[in-house]
Structure formats: C-alpha cells, structure tokens
Short mmCIF file of C-alpha atoms in Angstrom, two decimals:
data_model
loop_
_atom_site.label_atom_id
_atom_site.label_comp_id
_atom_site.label_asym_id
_atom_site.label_seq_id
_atom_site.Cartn_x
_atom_site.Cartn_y
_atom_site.Cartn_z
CA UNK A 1 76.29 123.98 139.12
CA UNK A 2 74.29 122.18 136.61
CA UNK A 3 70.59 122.16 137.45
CA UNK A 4 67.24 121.38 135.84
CA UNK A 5 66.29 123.91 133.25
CA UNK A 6 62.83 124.30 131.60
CA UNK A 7 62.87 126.27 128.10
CA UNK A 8 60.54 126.13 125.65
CA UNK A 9 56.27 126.37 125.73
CA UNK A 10 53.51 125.42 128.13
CA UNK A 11 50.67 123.81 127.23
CA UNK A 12 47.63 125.67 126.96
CA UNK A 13 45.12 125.36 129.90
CA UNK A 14 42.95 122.08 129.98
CA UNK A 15 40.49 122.58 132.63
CA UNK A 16 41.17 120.60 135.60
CA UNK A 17 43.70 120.62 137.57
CA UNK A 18 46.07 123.73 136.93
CA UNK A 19 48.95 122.21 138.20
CA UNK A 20 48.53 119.19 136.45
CA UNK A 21 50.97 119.53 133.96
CA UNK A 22 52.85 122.43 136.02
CA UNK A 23 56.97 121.81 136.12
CA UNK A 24 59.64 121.93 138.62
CA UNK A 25 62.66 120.07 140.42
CA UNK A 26 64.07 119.62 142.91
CA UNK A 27 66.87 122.42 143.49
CA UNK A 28 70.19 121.83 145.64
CA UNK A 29 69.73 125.62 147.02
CA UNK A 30 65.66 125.52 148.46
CA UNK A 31 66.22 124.50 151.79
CA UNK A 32 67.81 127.56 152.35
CA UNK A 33 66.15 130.49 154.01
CA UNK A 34 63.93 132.79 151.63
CA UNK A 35 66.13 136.42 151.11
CA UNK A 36 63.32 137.78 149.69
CA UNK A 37 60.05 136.37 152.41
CA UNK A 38 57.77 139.24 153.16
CA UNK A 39 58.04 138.59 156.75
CA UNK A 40 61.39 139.22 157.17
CA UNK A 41 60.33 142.90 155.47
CA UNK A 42 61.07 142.25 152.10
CA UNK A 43 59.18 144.38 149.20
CA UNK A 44 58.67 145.07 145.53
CA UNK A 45 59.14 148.65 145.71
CA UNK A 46 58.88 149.95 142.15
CA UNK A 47 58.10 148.28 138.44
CA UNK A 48 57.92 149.98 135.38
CA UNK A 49 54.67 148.27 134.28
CA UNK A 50 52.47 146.04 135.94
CA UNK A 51 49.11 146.66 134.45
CA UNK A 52 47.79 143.32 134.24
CA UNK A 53 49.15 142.38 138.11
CA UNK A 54 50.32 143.88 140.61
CA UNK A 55 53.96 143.66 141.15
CA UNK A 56 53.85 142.65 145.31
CA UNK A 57 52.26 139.31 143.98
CA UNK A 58 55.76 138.18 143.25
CA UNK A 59 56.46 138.00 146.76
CA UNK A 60 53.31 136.41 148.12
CA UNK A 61 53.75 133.42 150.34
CA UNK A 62 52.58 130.05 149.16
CA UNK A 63 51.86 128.52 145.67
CA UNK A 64 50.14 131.15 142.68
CA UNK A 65 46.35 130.72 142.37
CA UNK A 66 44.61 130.48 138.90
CA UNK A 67 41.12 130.77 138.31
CA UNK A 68 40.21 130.57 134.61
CA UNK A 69 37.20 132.17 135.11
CA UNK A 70 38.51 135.40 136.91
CA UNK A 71 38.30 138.52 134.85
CA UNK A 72 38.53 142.06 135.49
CA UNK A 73 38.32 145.68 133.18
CA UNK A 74 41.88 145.08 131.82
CA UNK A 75 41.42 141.13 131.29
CA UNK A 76 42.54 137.56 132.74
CA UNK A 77 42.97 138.68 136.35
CA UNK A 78 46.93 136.69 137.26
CA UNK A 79 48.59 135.96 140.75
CA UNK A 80 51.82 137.38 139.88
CA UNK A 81 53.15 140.29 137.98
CA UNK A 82 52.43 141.11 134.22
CA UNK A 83 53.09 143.62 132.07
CA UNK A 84 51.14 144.88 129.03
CA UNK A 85 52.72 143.66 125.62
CA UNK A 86 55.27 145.87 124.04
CA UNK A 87 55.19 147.15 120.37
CA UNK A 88 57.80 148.66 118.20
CA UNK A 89 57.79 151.99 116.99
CA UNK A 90 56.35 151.91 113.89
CA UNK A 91 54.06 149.44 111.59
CA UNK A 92 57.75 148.84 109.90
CA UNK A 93 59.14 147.67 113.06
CA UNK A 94 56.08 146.29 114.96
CA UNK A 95 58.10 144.27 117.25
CA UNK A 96 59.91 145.40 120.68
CA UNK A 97 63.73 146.27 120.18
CA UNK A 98 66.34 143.90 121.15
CA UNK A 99 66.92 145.77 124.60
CA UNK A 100 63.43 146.52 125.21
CA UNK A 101 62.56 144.71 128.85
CA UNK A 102 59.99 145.27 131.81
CA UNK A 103 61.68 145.28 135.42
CA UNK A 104 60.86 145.51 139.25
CA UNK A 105 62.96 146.39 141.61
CA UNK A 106 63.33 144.16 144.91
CA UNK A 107 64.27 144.87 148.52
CA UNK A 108 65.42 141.52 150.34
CA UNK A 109 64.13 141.05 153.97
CA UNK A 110 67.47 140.55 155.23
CA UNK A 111 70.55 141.47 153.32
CA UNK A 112 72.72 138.12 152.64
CA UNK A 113 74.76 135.83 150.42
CA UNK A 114 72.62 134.35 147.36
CA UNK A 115 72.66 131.29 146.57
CA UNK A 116 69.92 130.38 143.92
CA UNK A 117 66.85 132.06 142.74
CA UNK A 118 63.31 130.24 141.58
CA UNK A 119 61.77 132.29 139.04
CA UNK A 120 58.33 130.55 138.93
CA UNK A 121 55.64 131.39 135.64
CA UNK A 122 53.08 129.16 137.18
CA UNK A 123 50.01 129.83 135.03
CA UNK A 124 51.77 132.04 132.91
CA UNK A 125 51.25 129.82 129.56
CA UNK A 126 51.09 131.87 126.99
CA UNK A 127 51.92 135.18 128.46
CA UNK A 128 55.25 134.00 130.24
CA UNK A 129 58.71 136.52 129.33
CA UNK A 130 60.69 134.96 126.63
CA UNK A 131 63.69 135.30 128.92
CA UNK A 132 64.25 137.02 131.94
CA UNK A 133 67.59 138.34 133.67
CA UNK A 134 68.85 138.89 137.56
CA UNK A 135 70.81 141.91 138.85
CA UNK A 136 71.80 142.80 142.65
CA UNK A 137 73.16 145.39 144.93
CA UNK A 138 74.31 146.54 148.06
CA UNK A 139 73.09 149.58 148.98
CA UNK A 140 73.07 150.68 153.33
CA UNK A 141 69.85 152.40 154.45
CA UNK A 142 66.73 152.53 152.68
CA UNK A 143 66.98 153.62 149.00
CA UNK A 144 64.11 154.91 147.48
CA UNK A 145 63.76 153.94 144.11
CA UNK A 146 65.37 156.49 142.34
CA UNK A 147 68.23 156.06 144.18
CA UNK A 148 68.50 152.86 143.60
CA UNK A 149 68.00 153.71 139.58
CA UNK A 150 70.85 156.43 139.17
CA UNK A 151 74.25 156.05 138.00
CA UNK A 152 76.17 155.78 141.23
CA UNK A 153 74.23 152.44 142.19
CA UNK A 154 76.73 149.67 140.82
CA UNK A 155 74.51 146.35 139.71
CA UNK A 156 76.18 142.56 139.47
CA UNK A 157 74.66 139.76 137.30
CA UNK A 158 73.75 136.92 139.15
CA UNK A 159 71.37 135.70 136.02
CA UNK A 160 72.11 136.71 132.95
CA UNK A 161 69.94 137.08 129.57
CA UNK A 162 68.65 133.37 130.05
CA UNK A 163 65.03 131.52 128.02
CA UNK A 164 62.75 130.08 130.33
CA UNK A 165 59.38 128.21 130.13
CA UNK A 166 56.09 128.70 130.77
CA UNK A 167 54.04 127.23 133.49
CA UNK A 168 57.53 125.80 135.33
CA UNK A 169 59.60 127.08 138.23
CA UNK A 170 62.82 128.19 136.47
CA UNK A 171 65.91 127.65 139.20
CA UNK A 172 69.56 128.79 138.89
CA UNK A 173 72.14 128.18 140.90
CA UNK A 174 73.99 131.77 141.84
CA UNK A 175 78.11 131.58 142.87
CA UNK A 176 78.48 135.13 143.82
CA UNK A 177 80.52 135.82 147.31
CA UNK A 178 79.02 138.93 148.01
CA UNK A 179 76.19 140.54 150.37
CA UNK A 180 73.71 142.00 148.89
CA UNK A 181 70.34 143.86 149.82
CA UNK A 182 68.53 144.69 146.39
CA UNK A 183 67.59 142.99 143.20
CA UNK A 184 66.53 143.99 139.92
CA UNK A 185 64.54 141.26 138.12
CA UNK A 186 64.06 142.09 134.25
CA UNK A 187 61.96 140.29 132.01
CA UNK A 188 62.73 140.28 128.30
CA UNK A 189 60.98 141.47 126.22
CA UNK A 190 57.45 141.56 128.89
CA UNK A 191 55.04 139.19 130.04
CA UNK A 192 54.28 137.87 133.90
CA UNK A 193 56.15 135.62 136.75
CA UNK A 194 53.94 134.42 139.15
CA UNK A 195 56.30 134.32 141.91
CA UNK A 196 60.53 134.89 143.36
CA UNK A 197 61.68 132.66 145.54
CA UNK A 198 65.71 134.37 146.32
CA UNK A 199 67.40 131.32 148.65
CA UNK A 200 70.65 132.10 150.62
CA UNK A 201 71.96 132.82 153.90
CA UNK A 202 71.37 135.78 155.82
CA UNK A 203 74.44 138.32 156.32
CA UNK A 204 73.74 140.85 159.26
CA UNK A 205 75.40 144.23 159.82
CA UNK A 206 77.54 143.62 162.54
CA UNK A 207 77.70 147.64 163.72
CA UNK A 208 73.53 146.87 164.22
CA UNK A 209 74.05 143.82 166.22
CA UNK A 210 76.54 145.28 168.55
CA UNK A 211 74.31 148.41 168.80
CA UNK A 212 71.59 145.45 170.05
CA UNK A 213 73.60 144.06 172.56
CA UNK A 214 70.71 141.58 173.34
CA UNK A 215 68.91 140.23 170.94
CA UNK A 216 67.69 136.39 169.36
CA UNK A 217 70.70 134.97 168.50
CA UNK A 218 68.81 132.22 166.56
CA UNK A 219 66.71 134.75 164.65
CA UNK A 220 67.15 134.29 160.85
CA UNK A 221 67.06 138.05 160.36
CA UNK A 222 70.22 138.06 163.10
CA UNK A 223 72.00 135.32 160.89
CA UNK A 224 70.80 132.00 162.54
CA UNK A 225 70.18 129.00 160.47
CA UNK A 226 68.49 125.68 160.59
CA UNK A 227 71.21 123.11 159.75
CA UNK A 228 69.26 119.59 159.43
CA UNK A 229 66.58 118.45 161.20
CA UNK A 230 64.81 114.75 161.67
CA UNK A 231 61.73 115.43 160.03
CA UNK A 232 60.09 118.15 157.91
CA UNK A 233 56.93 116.19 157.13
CA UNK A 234 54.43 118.73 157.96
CA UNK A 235 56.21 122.01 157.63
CA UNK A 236 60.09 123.40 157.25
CA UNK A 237 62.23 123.33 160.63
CA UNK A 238 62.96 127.24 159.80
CA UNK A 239 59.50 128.37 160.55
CA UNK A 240 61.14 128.08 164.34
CA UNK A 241 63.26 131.14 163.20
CA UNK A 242 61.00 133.42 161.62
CA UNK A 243 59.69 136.86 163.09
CA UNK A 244 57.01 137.42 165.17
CA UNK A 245 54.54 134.52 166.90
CA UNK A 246 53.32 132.06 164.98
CA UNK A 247 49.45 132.84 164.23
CA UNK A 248 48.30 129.13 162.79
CA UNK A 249 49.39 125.83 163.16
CA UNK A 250 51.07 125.53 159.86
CA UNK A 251 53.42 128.35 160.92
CA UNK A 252 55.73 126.34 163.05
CA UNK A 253 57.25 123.02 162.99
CA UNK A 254 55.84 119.40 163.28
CA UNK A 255 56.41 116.53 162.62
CA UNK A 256 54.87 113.35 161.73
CA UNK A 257 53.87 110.85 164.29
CA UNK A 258 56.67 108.10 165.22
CA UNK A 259 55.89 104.39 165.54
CA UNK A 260 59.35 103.72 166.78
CA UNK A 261 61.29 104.90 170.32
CA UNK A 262 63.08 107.81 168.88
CA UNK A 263 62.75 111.34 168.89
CA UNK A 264 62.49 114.12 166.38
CA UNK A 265 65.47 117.05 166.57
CA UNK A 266 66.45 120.36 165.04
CA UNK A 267 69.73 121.48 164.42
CA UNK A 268 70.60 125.34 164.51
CA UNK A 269 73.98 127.67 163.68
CA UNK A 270 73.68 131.20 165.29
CA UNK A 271 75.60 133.69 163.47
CA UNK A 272 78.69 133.24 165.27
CA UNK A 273 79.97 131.93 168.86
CA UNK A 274 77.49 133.42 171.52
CA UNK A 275 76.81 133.69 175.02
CA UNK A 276 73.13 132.84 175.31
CA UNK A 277 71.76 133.66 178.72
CA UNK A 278 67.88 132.58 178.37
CA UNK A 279 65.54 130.81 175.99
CA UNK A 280 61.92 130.91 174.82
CA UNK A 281 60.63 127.45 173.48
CA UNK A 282 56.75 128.62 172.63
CA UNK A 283 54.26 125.55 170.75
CA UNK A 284 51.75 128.37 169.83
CA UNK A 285 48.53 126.95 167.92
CA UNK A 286 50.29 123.22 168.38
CA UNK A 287 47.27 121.84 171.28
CA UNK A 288 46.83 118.10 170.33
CA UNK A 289 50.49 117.94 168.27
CA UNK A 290 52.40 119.73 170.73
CA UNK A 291 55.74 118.34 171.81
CA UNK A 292 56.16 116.79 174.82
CA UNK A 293 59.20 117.34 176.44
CA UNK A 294 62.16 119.35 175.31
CA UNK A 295 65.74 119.58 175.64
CA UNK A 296 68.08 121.90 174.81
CA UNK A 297 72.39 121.62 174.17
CA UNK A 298 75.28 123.55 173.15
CA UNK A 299 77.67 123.16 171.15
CA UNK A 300 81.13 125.73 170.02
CA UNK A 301 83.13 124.67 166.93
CA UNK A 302 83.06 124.42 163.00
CA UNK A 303 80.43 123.11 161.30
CA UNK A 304 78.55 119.87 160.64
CA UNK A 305 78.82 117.00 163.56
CA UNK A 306 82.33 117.52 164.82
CA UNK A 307 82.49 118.34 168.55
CA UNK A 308 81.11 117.63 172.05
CA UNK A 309 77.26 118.78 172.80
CA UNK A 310 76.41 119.99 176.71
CA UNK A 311 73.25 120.10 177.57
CA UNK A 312 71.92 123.30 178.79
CA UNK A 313 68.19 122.69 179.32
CA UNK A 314 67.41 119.07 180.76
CA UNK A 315 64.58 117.29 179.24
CA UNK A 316 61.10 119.64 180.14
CA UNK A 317 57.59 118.95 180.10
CA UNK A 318 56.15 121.36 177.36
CA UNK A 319 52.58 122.52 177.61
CA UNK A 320 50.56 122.80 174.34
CA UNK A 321 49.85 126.85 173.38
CA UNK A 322 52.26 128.25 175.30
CA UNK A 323 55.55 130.12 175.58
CA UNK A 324 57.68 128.63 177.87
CA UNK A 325 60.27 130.93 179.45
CA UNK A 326 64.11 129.73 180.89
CA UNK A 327 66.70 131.74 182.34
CA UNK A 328 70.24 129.48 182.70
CA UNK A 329 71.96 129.33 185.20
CA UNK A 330 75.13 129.79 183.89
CA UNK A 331 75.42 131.51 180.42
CA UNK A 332 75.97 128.81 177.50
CA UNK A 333 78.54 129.61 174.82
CA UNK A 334 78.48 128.22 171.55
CA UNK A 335 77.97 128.69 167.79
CA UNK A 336 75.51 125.52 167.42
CA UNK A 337 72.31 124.84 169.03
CA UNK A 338 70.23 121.52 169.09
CA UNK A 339 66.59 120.67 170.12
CA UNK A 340 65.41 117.63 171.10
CA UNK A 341 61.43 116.85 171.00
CA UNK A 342 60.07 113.67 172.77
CA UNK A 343 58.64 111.61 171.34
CA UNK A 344 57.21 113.56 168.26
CA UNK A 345 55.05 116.66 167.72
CA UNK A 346 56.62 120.11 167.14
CA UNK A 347 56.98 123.53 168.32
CA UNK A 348 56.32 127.12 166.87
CA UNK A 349 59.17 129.33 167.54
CA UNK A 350 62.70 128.98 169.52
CA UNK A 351 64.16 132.15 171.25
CA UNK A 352 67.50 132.12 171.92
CA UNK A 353 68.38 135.56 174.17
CA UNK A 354 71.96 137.43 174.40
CA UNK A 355 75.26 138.43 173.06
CA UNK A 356 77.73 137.80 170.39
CA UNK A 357 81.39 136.56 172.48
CA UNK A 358 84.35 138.71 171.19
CA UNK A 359 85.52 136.64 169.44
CA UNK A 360 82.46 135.98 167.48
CA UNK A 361 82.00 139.41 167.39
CA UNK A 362 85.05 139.99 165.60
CA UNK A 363 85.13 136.72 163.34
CA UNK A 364 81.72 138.48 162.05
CA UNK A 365 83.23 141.83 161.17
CA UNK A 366 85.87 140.27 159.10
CA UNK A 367 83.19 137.79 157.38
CA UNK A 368 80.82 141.04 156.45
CA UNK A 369 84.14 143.32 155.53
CA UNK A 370 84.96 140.12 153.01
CA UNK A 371 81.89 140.04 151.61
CA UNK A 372 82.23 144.17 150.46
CA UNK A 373 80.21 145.20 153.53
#
C-alpha cells in the first residue's frame, strides 16, 4: 500500500506555534483500534538507553508536548524517548557502526493483527533517528525482558531499515497475517520518537474467552470493533469500547448537534456470533450532551450492510450520568450490533453481556489457529 512518506529534515524551531510546521496525513489504517493504548495494558517494558526521556512516553495518550524552555541536569527535557548520541570506537572511527541502533521493547494491550504503525518525531528536529525499523512477536504469558531477548524468541519484520523525518508522523502500512503480542522498535543509529501509535484489530485467545464464559462481548480487548459510525465530530465512536468507566467527558462519544430530523448511530462487530443476554448503555460525564433516547438491534451475518437488523432494545429514554442497566427478554444472537441515539448527543461506554454461540466459538479457534496462535 502506497502511503505518504516524510524523509528528509525538519526545520529548526521558530518560536510560536510548535506544530506549525509539524507533518502528517491522513493514513488508510488510523481508524483502527490502538494495539499498543495504555489502557488496554500495554507497556514499554525495557530500552537499552533512554537517558534523555523516558521510554513509557512513547505510549502516552494524546499529542507530544514541547516546551522550548524546559530543561533539566542532562538537557532539553523531550515528551518521548531519546537516547544519548552514539560514538565510534576510536578518534579513527568517530562515527557509530553500520549496525549500531537503540531499541525498546513493546508489550501490546491486546495481542492482534497489525495493520499500520505511526512512528511520530514530533519535536524531534534535530535529534530525530536517521531511520528506524519494526520487529514483532508472539510470545503466550508474560515475558520478561530477557526472555523476550534470547535466542528462542523468533522476531518478523513488519518495518524494515526505512529514513524518516523529523518533526512528522511517519506511517506504514503493515500486510502481515499474523497475531502478535510484542514489538521491538529500533532506531538507527539513536535519537528520540515522540510517540507509537500500532493500529490493527484485536485477536483474543479463544481458550481465555471460553474460560470467561460471560464477559463484554463488545469489549475491544474481547475482539469487538466499531465498524462506522454517523459522526465522530467530537471524539472516536471506539471510546464506547474501551476499559473501565469513562472519567471525563472527552472519554466517550458525542456528537455534534443536528439541525436536521435524523439521528446519529454506531455500528459494532463482536468477535464472532454471540448470544448476548443483557446490556449496559452508561452516558457517564455526558449531563447537558447526553443522548436522549436509545435503541438497540441485532444483526447475524458477514460483514458490511448485508442482512436483516431486529431490534432488541426499543427506543429508551436515557438519563444524563448514568448507567443504564437491561436484561432481554429473550437472548439476542448475532455477530453485529447497532446503536441508535435520538436526536444527537452521545454516550460513554456500551456493555454488551454473555457468551460466544458454538459456532462462533469454533469459527474463532480456527481464525486464531490460522493466524499461528
């Protein structure tokens, strides 16, 4: 897949705006969930260097900060991670050797199929890696580092040796069918990234979900997905699947006002067909933006539009702040989920509650064993 590329130098900083001149595109992968978001549990658990910044920044949520004024004991205090500068071994061969590289290792949040990574140097003008390169892994449990680093541990190139710029988010597209759980980011020959964005689709261990037996079967760590939605004006329709309860209004979805006699929708895919038996629809922090009514349907078949949706949950008054709670009366099986909102507004978290069919069951089994689970 051909996509935007940015090689070659920033300009140096000056004054104003930071982002001014700042560079980036629009990628065909970034709608997809983030492998590599700290709340799903995802971690930069070892780097050989990081003694300008601290390695976790690479996973920090939101845009990198600059402050051109911020300075500590070992210099220009970053948001992200950077290394010290490498040297050769001698005053005959000052510079770093052709191999020489710094490297972190990643753990992904939830172990999936990658589909494009964002490697962004935002402030990182003059101090950004001359190239960097992206290895992953599947390893079961929780590796410590030095398991992770010894010779049994077999690594796959998703990005190899490539020049990138300074100052720019650096995207690649990734066509690897596999599941993986670990990455290994290497910059050549040092330098800093500001931040990792790793954007794919969630691939759960099927042995863990049927150990569950309950569980959200819209959760993104379980394998659910926002399909499309009507309107991401105000923030992404997959905050609705994220962990935990929303704690501010920006951590759910809403939408921006109508002026028309429609409503706003989301459209979901649980991991595979499932029997859901009740529902949480909760508009935490949403008081004056809340939703107003709600309604939920079903839907079992492939994917995209094909195929008949039955409503499960008639249109409901929603409350703002609140979790609203619904048992149905008669389990709803499916492998697609919509939302309906009226008229506008938005919502903080949907909760889908209970079991993979077996035939969904199975279908997943044979999707993980395919992709070398």
């Amino acid at each position: 897949m051909s996509i935007p590329s940015f090689t070659g130098d920033a300009a140096p900083y000056g004054g104003g705006d930071p982002y001014a001149d700042y560079r980036t595109a629009e990628f065909p992968f970034t709608h997809l969930a983030d492998l590599a978001d700290r709340r799903l549990g995802a971690g930069v658990i070892a780097a050989n260097d990081e003694f300008f910044a601290e390695r976790e920044n690479l996973l920090k949520p939101g845009p990198a900060e600059f402050d051109p004024e911020h300075f500590g004991h070992k210099g220009k205090i970053m948001d992200g991670w950077e290394t010290r500068r490498r040297r050769g071994v001698s005053a005959e061969q000052p510079h770093p050797a052709q191999d020489d590289h710094d490297w972190a290792l990643v753990r992904l949040g939830a172990p999936g199929v990658i589909r494009g990574i964002v490697v962004d140097t935002a402030h990182f003008r003059g101090n950004y890696p001359q190239a960097v390169s992206i290895e992953a892994a599947s390893v079961p449990g929780t590796p410590s580092p030095e398991q992770l680093l010894g010779d049994d541990v077999t690594w796959t190139t998703l990005v190899p040796r490539t020049a990138i710029g300074g100052h720019a988010a650096n995207g690649f597209a990734v066509d690897v069918e596999q599941r993986f759980t670990h990455l290994r980011v290497n910059q050549h020959p040092d330098g800093g990234i500001a931040r990792l964005r790793v954007h794919g689709e969630v691939a759960p261990d099927p042995a863990w979900l049927k150990a569950l037996g309950t569980f959200d079967l819209a959760a993104l760590e379980n394998g659910g997905q926002v399909e499309d939605a009507s309107d991401r004006f105000y923030s992404p329709a997959a905050n609705t699947i994220q962990p935990g309860r929303s704690r501010k209004m920006d951590d759910g979805w809403e939408t921006r006002r109508r002026r028309d006699k429609g409503n706003d929708w989301i459209r979901y895919r649980l991991a595979e067909q499932s029997e859901i038996r009740a529902v949480e629809i909760d508009t935490a922090y949403l008081k004056g933006n809340s939703a107003g009514w709600a309604a939920l349907s079903v839907r079992d078949g492939g994917d995209g539009e094909a195929g008949e949706w039955t409503e499960v949950l008639p249109r409901t008054r929603l409350q703002p702040d609140t979790n609203h709670r619904f048992v149905l009366d008669t389990p709803a099986v499916g492998r697609h989920i919509r939302i309906d909102i009226y008229p506008d507004g938005g919502f903080s978290r949907l909760r889908l509650y209970g079991s993979l069919t077996e035939q969904g069951a199975n279908r997943l089994a044979a999707r993980h064993q395919e992709l070398g689970g």
